[in-house]
Short mmCIF file of N, CA, C and O in Angstrom, two decimals:
data_model
loop_
_atom_site.label_atom_id
_atom_site.label_comp_id
_atom_site.label_asym_id
_atom_site.label_seq_id
_atom_site.Cartn_x
_atom_site.Cartn_y
_atom_site.Cartn_z
N MET P 1 0.84 -1.18 0.00
CA MET P 1 0.00 0.00 0.00
C MET P 1 0.88 1.24 0.00
O MET P 1 0.72 2.15 0.79
N SER P 2 1.85 1.32 -0.87
CA SER P 2 2.79 2.43 -0.90
C SER P 2 2.12 3.74 -1.29
O SER P 2 2.69 4.80 -1.08
N SER P 3 0.90 3.71 -1.80
CA SER P 3 0.21 4.94 -2.15
C SER P 3 -0.52 5.54 -0.94
O SER P 3 -1.10 6.61 -1.04
N SER P 4 -0.49 4.87 0.19
CA SER P 4 -1.17 5.37 1.39
C SER P 4 -0.47 6.62 1.91
O SER P 4 0.73 6.74 1.85
N THR P 5 -1.27 7.52 2.45
CA THR P 5 -0.71 8.67 3.15
C THR P 5 -0.64 8.34 4.63
O THR P 5 -1.26 7.39 5.08
N SER P 6 0.10 9.14 5.38
CA SER P 6 0.20 8.87 6.80
C SER P 6 -1.16 9.00 7.49
O SER P 6 -1.43 8.29 8.45
N ALA P 7 -2.03 9.86 6.99
CA ALA P 7 -3.37 9.99 7.59
C ALA P 7 -4.15 8.70 7.42
O ALA P 7 -4.86 8.27 8.33
N ASP P 8 -4.04 8.06 6.25
CA ASP P 8 -4.72 6.79 6.02
C ASP P 8 -4.24 5.73 7.01
O ASP P 8 -5.00 4.85 7.39
N LEU P 9 -3.00 5.81 7.42
CA LEU P 9 -2.40 4.77 8.23
C LEU P 9 -2.82 4.86 9.69
O LEU P 9 -2.70 3.89 10.42
N HIS P 10 -3.33 6.01 10.14
CA HIS P 10 -3.80 6.11 11.52
C HIS P 10 -4.94 5.13 11.76
O HIS P 10 -5.03 4.54 12.82
N ALA P 11 -5.81 4.96 10.78
CA ALA P 11 -6.96 4.08 10.93
C ALA P 11 -6.69 2.69 10.34
O ALA P 11 -7.46 1.78 10.56
N GLY P 12 -5.60 2.55 9.60
CA GLY P 12 -5.29 1.30 8.94
C GLY P 12 -4.60 0.31 9.86
O GLY P 12 -4.46 0.53 11.06
N SER P 13 -4.18 -0.80 9.28
CA SER P 13 -3.53 -1.84 10.07
C SER P 13 -2.08 -1.48 10.35
O SER P 13 -1.46 -0.72 9.60
N PRO P 14 -1.51 -2.05 11.42
CA PRO P 14 -0.09 -1.83 11.69
C PRO P 14 0.80 -2.30 10.54
O PRO P 14 1.85 -1.72 10.30
N ASP P 15 0.37 -3.34 9.82
CA ASP P 15 1.15 -3.81 8.68
C ASP P 15 1.24 -2.75 7.59
O ASP P 15 2.27 -2.60 6.95
N ASP P 16 0.14 -2.00 7.38
CA ASP P 16 0.16 -0.93 6.39
C ASP P 16 1.14 0.17 6.80
O ASP P 16 1.87 0.70 5.96
N ALA P 17 1.16 0.53 8.07
CA ALA P 17 2.07 1.56 8.55
C ALA P 17 3.51 1.10 8.42
O ALA P 17 4.39 1.87 8.02
N LEU P 18 3.78 -0.15 8.75
CA LEU P 18 5.13 -0.69 8.63
C LEU P 18 5.57 -0.69 7.17
O LEU P 18 6.71 -0.32 6.85
N GLU P 19 4.66 -1.06 6.28
CA GLU P 19 4.98 -1.04 4.84
C GLU P 19 5.28 0.40 4.39
O GLU P 19 6.21 0.63 3.62
N TRP P 20 4.50 1.38 4.87
CA TRP P 20 4.74 2.79 4.55
C TRP P 20 6.13 3.22 5.00
O TRP P 20 6.87 3.86 4.26
N ALA P 21 6.50 2.83 6.24
CA ALA P 21 7.82 3.20 6.78
C ALA P 21 8.94 2.58 5.96
O ALA P 21 9.92 3.25 5.63
N ARG P 22 8.79 1.32 5.61
CA ARG P 22 9.83 0.65 4.81
C ARG P 22 9.94 1.26 3.42
O ARG P 22 11.03 1.43 2.89
N ALA P 23 8.80 1.61 2.82
CA ALA P 23 8.80 2.21 1.48
C ALA P 23 9.41 3.61 1.51
O ALA P 23 10.10 4.01 0.57
N ARG P 24 9.16 4.36 2.56
CA ARG P 24 9.69 5.72 2.68
C ARG P 24 11.21 5.70 2.81
O ARG P 24 11.90 6.58 2.33
N GLY P 25 11.73 4.71 3.50
CA GLY P 25 13.16 4.62 3.73
C GLY P 25 13.53 5.29 5.04
O GLY P 25 12.81 6.13 5.56
N ILE P 26 14.67 4.90 5.57
CA ILE P 26 15.11 5.39 6.87
C ILE P 26 16.30 6.33 6.75
O ILE P 26 16.68 6.97 7.72
N GLY P 27 16.87 6.44 5.57
CA GLY P 27 18.02 7.32 5.37
C GLY P 27 19.31 6.53 5.28
O GLY P 27 19.43 5.43 5.82
N ALA P 28 20.28 7.12 4.61
CA ALA P 28 21.54 6.43 4.32
C ALA P 28 22.31 6.04 5.58
O ALA P 28 22.88 4.94 5.65
N LEU P 29 22.35 6.90 6.58
CA LEU P 29 23.12 6.59 7.79
C LEU P 29 22.53 5.39 8.52
O LEU P 29 23.25 4.43 8.84
N ALA P 30 21.24 5.41 8.78
CA ALA P 30 20.60 4.29 9.48
C ALA P 30 20.72 3.00 8.66
O ALA P 30 20.93 1.92 9.23
N GLU P 31 20.62 3.10 7.34
CA GLU P 31 20.79 1.91 6.50
C GLU P 31 22.19 1.34 6.66
O GLU P 31 22.36 0.13 6.78
N LYS P 32 23.22 2.20 6.64
CA LYS P 32 24.60 1.74 6.81
C LYS P 32 24.81 1.08 8.16
O LYS P 32 25.67 0.21 8.30
N MET P 33 24.04 1.50 9.15
CA MET P 33 24.18 0.94 10.49
C MET P 33 23.43 -0.37 10.67
O MET P 33 23.53 -1.01 11.72
N GLY P 34 22.66 -0.80 9.67
CA GLY P 34 21.94 -2.07 9.75
C GLY P 34 20.58 -1.97 10.40
O GLY P 34 20.05 -2.95 10.92
N PHE P 35 19.96 -0.79 10.34
CA PHE P 35 18.63 -0.54 10.92
C PHE P 35 17.61 -1.49 10.30
O PHE P 35 17.54 -1.63 9.10
N GLU P 36 16.82 -2.15 11.16
CA GLU P 36 15.75 -3.04 10.68
C GLU P 36 14.47 -2.76 11.45
O GLU P 36 14.45 -2.81 12.68
N TRP P 37 13.39 -2.50 10.71
CA TRP P 37 12.08 -2.29 11.32
C TRP P 37 11.54 -3.59 11.88
O TRP P 37 11.69 -4.65 11.27
N VAL P 38 10.85 -3.50 13.02
CA VAL P 38 10.15 -4.62 13.62
C VAL P 38 8.66 -4.30 13.69
O VAL P 38 7.82 -5.14 13.37
N GLU P 39 8.33 -3.08 14.10
CA GLU P 39 6.95 -2.67 14.32
C GLU P 39 6.86 -1.16 14.09
O GLU P 39 7.82 -0.44 14.36
N PHE P 40 5.71 -0.68 13.58
CA PHE P 40 5.58 0.75 13.32
C PHE P 40 4.13 1.18 13.39
O PHE P 40 3.28 0.69 12.66
N SER P 41 3.84 2.09 14.32
CA SER P 41 2.53 2.72 14.43
C SER P 41 2.72 4.04 15.17
O SER P 41 3.81 4.33 15.66
N VAL P 42 1.67 4.83 15.25
CA VAL P 42 1.74 6.10 15.98
C VAL P 42 2.03 5.83 17.46
O VAL P 42 2.76 6.58 18.11
N GLU P 43 1.49 4.76 18.01
CA GLU P 43 1.61 4.47 19.44
C GLU P 43 2.91 3.79 19.82
O GLU P 43 3.35 3.87 20.97
N ARG P 44 3.56 3.10 18.86
CA ARG P 44 4.75 2.31 19.20
C ARG P 44 5.53 1.97 17.95
O ARG P 44 4.97 1.42 16.99
N CYS P 45 6.82 2.27 17.96
CA CYS P 45 7.73 1.91 16.87
C CYS P 45 8.87 1.10 17.46
O CYS P 45 9.40 1.45 18.52
N VAL P 46 9.27 0.04 16.75
CA VAL P 46 10.35 -0.81 17.24
C VAL P 46 11.28 -1.11 16.07
O VAL P 46 10.83 -1.41 14.96
N ALA P 47 12.59 -1.01 16.33
CA ALA P 47 13.60 -1.35 15.33
C ALA P 47 14.85 -1.82 16.05
O ALA P 47 15.02 -1.59 17.25
N THR P 48 15.73 -2.47 15.29
CA THR P 48 16.98 -2.96 15.84
C THR P 48 18.16 -2.51 15.00
O THR P 48 18.00 -2.18 13.81
N ILE P 49 19.34 -2.52 15.61
CA ILE P 49 20.61 -2.38 14.88
C ILE P 49 21.59 -3.37 15.50
O ILE P 49 21.49 -3.70 16.69
N PRO P 50 22.54 -3.86 14.69
CA PRO P 50 23.56 -4.75 15.25
C PRO P 50 24.62 -3.95 16.01
O PRO P 50 24.88 -2.79 15.69
N VAL P 51 25.21 -4.59 17.01
CA VAL P 51 26.35 -3.96 17.69
C VAL P 51 27.56 -3.99 16.76
O VAL P 51 28.24 -2.98 16.58
N GLU P 52 27.81 -5.15 16.15
CA GLU P 52 28.96 -5.30 15.26
C GLU P 52 28.89 -4.28 14.11
O GLU P 52 27.85 -4.10 13.48
N GLY P 53 29.99 -3.59 13.90
CA GLY P 53 30.06 -2.58 12.84
C GLY P 53 29.68 -1.19 13.33
O GLY P 53 29.83 -0.22 12.60
N ASN P 54 29.18 -1.09 14.56
CA ASN P 54 28.75 0.20 15.11
C ASN P 54 29.40 0.48 16.46
O ASN P 54 28.81 1.12 17.33
N THR P 55 30.63 0.00 16.62
CA THR P 55 31.30 0.10 17.91
C THR P 55 32.37 1.18 17.97
O THR P 55 32.88 1.65 16.95
N GLN P 56 32.71 1.54 19.20
CA GLN P 56 33.88 2.37 19.48
C GLN P 56 35.11 1.48 19.34
O GLN P 56 34.99 0.25 19.26
N PRO P 57 36.30 2.06 19.35
CA PRO P 57 37.52 1.24 19.25
C PRO P 57 37.66 0.17 20.33
O PRO P 57 38.29 -0.86 20.09
N VAL P 58 37.04 0.34 21.49
CA VAL P 58 37.17 -0.65 22.57
C VAL P 58 36.09 -1.74 22.51
O VAL P 58 36.01 -2.57 23.40
N GLY P 59 35.23 -1.72 21.49
CA GLY P 59 34.26 -2.80 21.30
C GLY P 59 32.88 -2.56 21.86
O GLY P 59 32.03 -3.44 21.80
N LEU P 60 32.64 -1.39 22.43
CA LEU P 60 31.31 -1.05 22.94
C LEU P 60 30.49 -0.39 21.83
O LEU P 60 31.06 0.33 21.00
N LEU P 61 29.17 -0.60 21.84
CA LEU P 61 28.33 0.11 20.89
C LEU P 61 28.54 1.61 21.07
O LEU P 61 28.51 2.12 22.20
N HIS P 62 28.81 2.31 20.01
CA HIS P 62 29.07 3.75 20.05
C HIS P 62 27.84 4.48 20.57
O HIS P 62 26.71 4.18 20.18
N GLY P 63 28.05 5.46 21.44
CA GLY P 63 26.94 6.24 21.96
C GLY P 63 26.13 6.91 20.87
O GLY P 63 24.91 7.04 20.96
N GLY P 64 26.80 7.34 19.81
CA GLY P 64 26.11 7.95 18.69
C GLY P 64 25.20 6.97 17.97
O GLY P 64 24.19 7.37 17.39
N ALA P 65 25.51 5.68 18.03
CA ALA P 65 24.66 4.67 17.40
C ALA P 65 23.32 4.60 18.12
O ALA P 65 22.27 4.47 17.49
N TYR P 66 23.35 4.70 19.46
CA TYR P 66 22.10 4.74 20.21
C TYR P 66 21.26 5.94 19.78
O TYR P 66 20.05 5.85 19.60
N VAL P 67 21.93 7.08 19.60
CA VAL P 67 21.22 8.30 19.23
C VAL P 67 20.65 8.20 17.81
O VAL P 67 19.52 8.63 17.57
N VAL P 68 21.40 7.62 16.89
CA VAL P 68 20.89 7.45 15.52
C VAL P 68 19.66 6.55 15.54
O VAL P 68 18.66 6.86 14.88
N LEU P 69 19.71 5.46 16.29
CA LEU P 69 18.54 4.58 16.38
C LEU P 69 17.36 5.34 16.97
O LEU P 69 16.25 5.30 16.44
N GLY P 70 17.59 6.08 18.05
CA GLY P 70 16.52 6.83 18.69
C GLY P 70 15.95 7.91 17.80
O GLY P 70 14.72 8.07 17.69
N GLU P 71 16.82 8.67 17.13
CA GLU P 71 16.33 9.75 16.27
C GLU P 71 15.57 9.19 15.07
O GLU P 71 14.55 9.75 14.66
N SER P 72 16.05 8.11 14.51
CA SER P 72 15.36 7.50 13.37
C SER P 72 13.95 7.06 13.77
O SER P 72 12.98 7.33 13.04
N LEU P 73 13.83 6.41 14.91
CA LEU P 73 12.51 5.97 15.37
C LEU P 73 11.60 7.15 15.69
O LEU P 73 10.45 7.22 15.24
N GLY P 74 12.11 8.10 16.48
CA GLY P 74 11.29 9.24 16.89
C GLY P 74 10.87 10.13 15.74
O GLY P 74 9.73 10.61 15.70
N SER P 75 11.76 10.34 14.79
CA SER P 75 11.42 11.19 13.64
C SER P 75 10.40 10.53 12.73
O SER P 75 9.47 11.19 12.26
N MET P 76 10.55 9.24 12.49
CA MET P 76 9.56 8.55 11.64
C MET P 76 8.20 8.51 12.33
O MET P 76 7.17 8.72 11.69
N ALA P 77 8.18 8.28 13.64
CA ALA P 77 6.91 8.27 14.37
C ALA P 77 6.26 9.64 14.31
O ALA P 77 5.04 9.75 14.12
N ALA P 78 7.05 10.70 14.46
CA ALA P 78 6.51 12.06 14.40
C ALA P 78 5.96 12.38 13.02
O ALA P 78 4.92 13.04 12.88
N ASN P 79 6.63 11.90 11.98
CA ASN P 79 6.14 12.15 10.62
C ASN P 79 4.86 11.39 10.33
O ASN P 79 3.99 11.90 9.64
N LEU P 80 4.72 10.20 10.87
CA LEU P 80 3.46 9.47 10.71
C LEU P 80 2.34 10.25 11.40
O LEU P 80 1.27 10.44 10.84
N HIS P 81 2.61 10.75 12.61
CA HIS P 81 1.62 11.54 13.34
C HIS P 81 1.28 12.83 12.60
O HIS P 81 0.12 13.24 12.57
N ALA P 82 2.27 13.46 11.99
CA ALA P 82 2.07 14.76 11.33
C ALA P 82 1.02 14.70 10.23
O ALA P 82 0.24 15.63 10.06
N GLY P 83 1.01 13.62 9.48
CA GLY P 83 0.02 13.46 8.43
C GLY P 83 0.45 14.07 7.11
O GLY P 83 1.52 14.69 7.00
N PRO P 84 -0.37 13.94 6.08
CA PRO P 84 -0.02 14.41 4.74
C PRO P 84 0.13 15.93 4.68
O PRO P 84 -0.59 16.65 5.38
N GLY P 85 1.07 16.38 3.87
CA GLY P 85 1.29 17.81 3.69
C GLY P 85 2.04 18.46 4.83
O GLY P 85 2.18 19.68 4.88
N ARG P 86 2.53 17.65 5.77
CA ARG P 86 3.25 18.17 6.93
C ARG P 86 4.55 17.40 7.09
O ARG P 86 4.67 16.26 6.64
N LEU P 87 5.50 18.02 7.75
CA LEU P 87 6.82 17.43 7.94
C LEU P 87 7.26 17.66 9.38
O LEU P 87 7.18 18.78 9.88
N ALA P 88 7.73 16.62 10.03
CA ALA P 88 8.27 16.72 11.38
C ALA P 88 9.79 16.77 11.28
O ALA P 88 10.40 15.97 10.58
N VAL P 89 10.39 17.74 11.98
CA VAL P 89 11.85 17.88 11.99
C VAL P 89 12.33 17.97 13.43
O VAL P 89 11.72 18.63 14.27
N GLY P 90 13.43 17.31 13.71
CA GLY P 90 13.97 17.29 15.06
C GLY P 90 14.50 18.65 15.48
O GLY P 90 15.18 19.33 14.71
N VAL P 91 14.17 19.05 16.72
CA VAL P 91 14.68 20.31 17.27
C VAL P 91 15.46 20.09 18.56
O VAL P 91 16.19 20.98 19.00
N ASP P 92 15.34 18.91 19.17
CA ASP P 92 16.09 18.63 20.39
C ASP P 92 16.18 17.12 20.55
O ASP P 92 15.23 16.39 20.27
N ILE P 93 17.35 16.66 21.00
CA ILE P 93 17.53 15.24 21.29
C ILE P 93 18.52 15.12 22.44
O ILE P 93 19.47 15.90 22.53
N ASN P 94 18.28 14.15 23.31
CA ASN P 94 19.26 13.86 24.35
C ASN P 94 19.23 12.37 24.64
O ASN P 94 18.25 11.69 24.33
N ALA P 95 20.33 11.89 25.18
CA ALA P 95 20.45 10.47 25.47
C ALA P 95 21.19 10.27 26.79
O ALA P 95 22.15 10.99 27.07
N THR P 96 20.73 9.30 27.54
CA THR P 96 21.43 8.87 28.75
C THR P 96 21.77 7.40 28.57
O THR P 96 20.88 6.56 28.42
N HIS P 97 23.07 7.10 28.56
CA HIS P 97 23.55 5.73 28.37
C HIS P 97 23.79 5.13 29.76
O HIS P 97 24.53 5.69 30.57
N THR P 98 23.18 3.99 30.02
CA THR P 98 23.25 3.38 31.34
C THR P 98 23.90 2.00 31.35
O THR P 98 24.14 1.44 32.42
N ARG P 99 24.18 1.45 30.19
CA ARG P 99 24.81 0.13 30.08
C ARG P 99 25.46 0.06 28.70
O ARG P 99 25.01 0.70 27.77
N SER P 100 26.48 -0.77 28.58
CA SER P 100 27.18 -0.93 27.30
C SER P 100 26.80 -2.25 26.64
O SER P 100 26.87 -3.30 27.28
N ALA P 101 26.44 -2.18 25.38
CA ALA P 101 26.21 -3.40 24.59
C ALA P 101 27.51 -3.73 23.87
O ALA P 101 28.17 -2.84 23.32
N THR P 102 27.88 -5.02 23.86
CA THR P 102 29.14 -5.43 23.23
C THR P 102 28.94 -6.49 22.15
O THR P 102 29.89 -6.81 21.43
N SER P 103 27.75 -7.02 22.03
CA SER P 103 27.49 -8.04 21.01
C SER P 103 25.99 -8.11 20.73
O SER P 103 25.19 -7.51 21.45
N GLY P 104 25.65 -8.85 19.69
CA GLY P 104 24.23 -9.05 19.35
C GLY P 104 23.61 -7.83 18.71
O GLY P 104 24.24 -7.13 17.92
N ARG P 105 22.37 -7.57 19.06
CA ARG P 105 21.61 -6.44 18.54
C ARG P 105 21.06 -5.64 19.70
O ARG P 105 20.86 -6.18 20.79
N VAL P 106 20.80 -4.38 19.46
CA VAL P 106 20.04 -3.58 20.41
C VAL P 106 18.70 -3.26 19.77
O VAL P 106 18.59 -3.14 18.55
N THR P 107 17.69 -3.14 20.62
CA THR P 107 16.32 -2.88 20.17
C THR P 107 15.84 -1.57 20.76
O THR P 107 15.94 -1.36 21.97
N GLY P 108 15.32 -0.70 19.90
CA GLY P 108 14.74 0.56 20.34
C GLY P 108 13.22 0.47 20.29
O GLY P 108 12.66 0.04 19.28
N VAL P 109 12.58 0.87 21.38
CA VAL P 109 11.13 0.92 21.46
C VAL P 109 10.75 2.38 21.69
O VAL P 109 11.08 2.96 22.73
N CYS P 110 10.06 2.96 20.73
CA CYS P 110 9.70 4.37 20.73
C CYS P 110 8.23 4.54 21.08
O CYS P 110 7.37 3.94 20.43
N THR P 111 7.96 5.35 22.10
CA THR P 111 6.59 5.64 22.49
C THR P 111 6.41 7.15 22.65
O THR P 111 7.35 7.85 23.05
N PRO P 112 5.23 7.66 22.33
CA PRO P 112 5.01 9.10 22.44
C PRO P 112 4.83 9.54 23.88
O PRO P 112 4.21 8.85 24.69
N ILE P 113 5.38 10.70 24.18
CA ILE P 113 5.12 11.39 25.45
C ILE P 113 4.10 12.49 25.20
O ILE P 113 3.22 12.73 26.01
N HIS P 114 4.22 13.15 24.04
CA HIS P 114 3.30 14.23 23.66
C HIS P 114 3.11 14.19 22.15
O HIS P 114 4.09 14.17 21.39
N LEU P 115 1.86 14.20 21.69
CA LEU P 115 1.53 14.26 20.27
C LEU P 115 0.63 15.47 20.04
O LEU P 115 -0.58 15.39 20.20
N GLY P 116 1.24 16.59 19.70
CA GLY P 116 0.49 17.81 19.48
C GLY P 116 0.38 18.16 18.01
O GLY P 116 0.87 17.45 17.15
N ARG P 117 -0.27 19.29 17.75
CA ARG P 117 -0.43 19.75 16.37
C ARG P 117 0.88 20.29 15.80
O ARG P 117 1.17 20.15 14.63
N SER P 118 1.70 20.92 16.65
CA SER P 118 2.93 21.53 16.16
C SER P 118 4.19 20.92 16.76
O SER P 118 5.29 21.28 16.34
N MET P 119 4.05 20.00 17.71
CA MET P 119 5.23 19.42 18.35
C MET P 119 4.93 18.02 18.86
O MET P 119 3.82 17.73 19.31
N THR P 120 5.94 17.17 18.78
CA THR P 120 5.85 15.83 19.37
C THR P 120 7.07 15.61 20.27
O THR P 120 8.13 16.20 20.04
N VAL P 121 6.90 14.77 21.25
CA VAL P 121 8.01 14.34 22.09
C VAL P 121 7.90 12.82 22.22
O VAL P 121 6.81 12.30 22.52
N HIS P 122 9.00 12.13 21.96
CA HIS P 122 9.02 10.67 22.07
C HIS P 122 10.17 10.23 22.97
O HIS P 122 11.22 10.86 23.00
N GLU P 123 9.94 9.11 23.65
CA GLU P 123 10.99 8.45 24.42
C GLU P 123 11.31 7.14 23.73
O GLU P 123 10.40 6.41 23.33
N ILE P 124 12.60 6.86 23.61
CA ILE P 124 13.05 5.62 23.01
C ILE P 124 13.88 4.87 24.03
O ILE P 124 14.94 5.35 24.46
N ALA P 125 13.40 3.71 24.46
CA ALA P 125 14.12 2.85 25.38
C ALA P 125 14.89 1.83 24.55
O ALA P 125 14.29 1.10 23.74
N ILE P 126 16.20 1.79 24.72
CA ILE P 126 17.04 0.89 23.92
C ILE P 126 17.63 -0.17 24.84
O ILE P 126 18.28 0.15 25.84
N THR P 127 17.36 -1.43 24.48
CA THR P 127 17.80 -2.56 25.30
C THR P 127 18.69 -3.51 24.51
O THR P 127 18.65 -3.54 23.28
N ASP P 128 19.48 -4.30 25.27
CA ASP P 128 20.33 -5.31 24.64
C ASP P 128 19.53 -6.61 24.46
O ASP P 128 18.33 -6.66 24.78
N ASP P 129 20.19 -7.65 23.98
CA ASP P 129 19.52 -8.93 23.72
C ASP P 129 18.97 -9.58 24.99
O ASP P 129 18.09 -10.44 24.91
N GLN P 130 19.49 -9.19 26.15
CA GLN P 130 19.00 -9.74 27.41
C GLN P 130 17.88 -8.89 28.01
O GLN P 130 17.41 -9.14 29.11
N GLY P 131 17.44 -7.85 27.28
CA GLY P 131 16.36 -7.00 27.75
C GLY P 131 16.80 -5.93 28.75
O GLY P 131 15.95 -5.27 29.35
N ARG P 132 18.10 -5.73 28.91
CA ARG P 132 18.60 -4.73 29.84
C ARG P 132 18.68 -3.38 29.14
O ARG P 132 19.21 -3.29 28.03
N ARG P 133 18.17 -2.35 29.79
CA ARG P 133 18.19 -1.01 29.19
C ARG P 133 19.62 -0.51 29.11
O ARG P 133 20.35 -0.51 30.10
N CYS P 134 20.01 -0.08 27.91
CA CYS P 134 21.34 0.46 27.67
C CYS P 134 21.32 1.97 27.50
O CYS P 134 22.30 2.64 27.84
N SER P 135 20.25 2.51 26.95
CA SER P 135 20.17 3.93 26.69
C SER P 135 18.72 4.37 26.65
O SER P 135 17.84 3.60 26.25
N THR P 136 18.50 5.61 27.06
CA THR P 136 17.18 6.23 26.96
C THR P 136 17.37 7.51 26.16
O THR P 136 18.18 8.36 26.53
N VAL P 137 16.65 7.61 25.04
CA VAL P 137 16.75 8.77 24.16
C VAL P 137 15.40 9.49 24.19
O VAL P 137 14.35 8.86 24.20
N ARG P 138 15.45 10.82 24.23
CA ARG P 138 14.23 11.63 24.14
C ARG P 138 14.42 12.60 22.99
O ARG P 138 15.45 13.27 22.90
N ILE P 139 13.43 12.65 22.10
CA ILE P 139 13.51 13.55 20.94
C ILE P 139 12.25 14.40 20.86
O ILE P 139 11.14 13.91 21.08
N THR P 140 12.45 15.67 20.55
CA THR P 140 11.36 16.61 20.30
C THR P 140 11.39 16.98 18.82
O THR P 140 12.45 17.33 18.29
N ASN P 141 10.26 16.86 18.16
CA ASN P 141 10.13 17.23 16.74
C ASN P 141 9.11 18.35 16.60
O ASN P 141 8.05 18.33 17.22
N MET P 142 9.46 19.31 15.76
CA MET P 142 8.52 20.38 15.39
C MET P 142 7.83 19.96 14.12
O MET P 142 8.46 19.40 13.21
N ILE P 143 6.53 20.20 14.03
CA ILE P 143 5.75 19.84 12.84
C ILE P 143 5.44 21.11 12.07
O ILE P 143 4.92 22.08 12.62
N ARG P 144 5.78 21.08 10.78
CA ARG P 144 5.57 22.22 9.90
C ARG P 144 4.76 21.78 8.69
O ARG P 144 4.80 20.64 8.27
N ASP P 145 4.03 22.73 8.11
CA ASP P 145 3.35 22.50 6.84
C ASP P 145 4.39 22.52 5.73
O ASP P 145 5.32 23.33 5.75
N LEU P 146 4.26 21.58 4.80
CA LEU P 146 5.14 21.60 3.64
C LEU P 146 4.79 22.79 2.76
O LEU P 146 3.60 23.15 2.66
N PRO P 147 5.76 23.41 2.12
CA PRO P 147 5.45 24.53 1.22
C PRO P 147 4.56 24.05 0.06
O PRO P 147 4.70 22.92 -0.41
N ALA P 148 3.68 24.90 -0.38
CA ALA P 148 2.82 24.56 -1.53
C ALA P 148 3.68 24.40 -2.77
O ALA P 148 4.63 25.15 -2.98
N SER P 149 3.34 23.42 -3.59
CA SER P 149 4.13 23.16 -4.80
C SER P 149 3.71 24.07 -5.92
O SER P 149 2.61 24.42 -6.12
#
């Protein structure tokens, strides 16, 4: 259903929203990092990235990798919420890293804190393969109308 708009997906199935997200693309950086969608809706977005290939020189998942995963999830969720003819852009992001991942995959679960007409705030909890929280990312997106063509 690649012809669906984000407004259509609010009432549609989660599979339709996930298909929309995959068709839209996640961007070159997230693709290079091995980003994979698991679930996608306005209420909850889930994706993973591998630790391997995204590490610091000492073998820990790079802190920036947590932020890329969080921003990718939060921005896509905000754009789905924004609807057709609107664009969500990040204006603030922060992350608190509480554990280091050294192998396997990490999973980001994005949930909304605030879904407004002009602003969204999402929290992304990122866990390792054992379900232990490694990082908490919070992103604020501003929603703007796209310029008329």
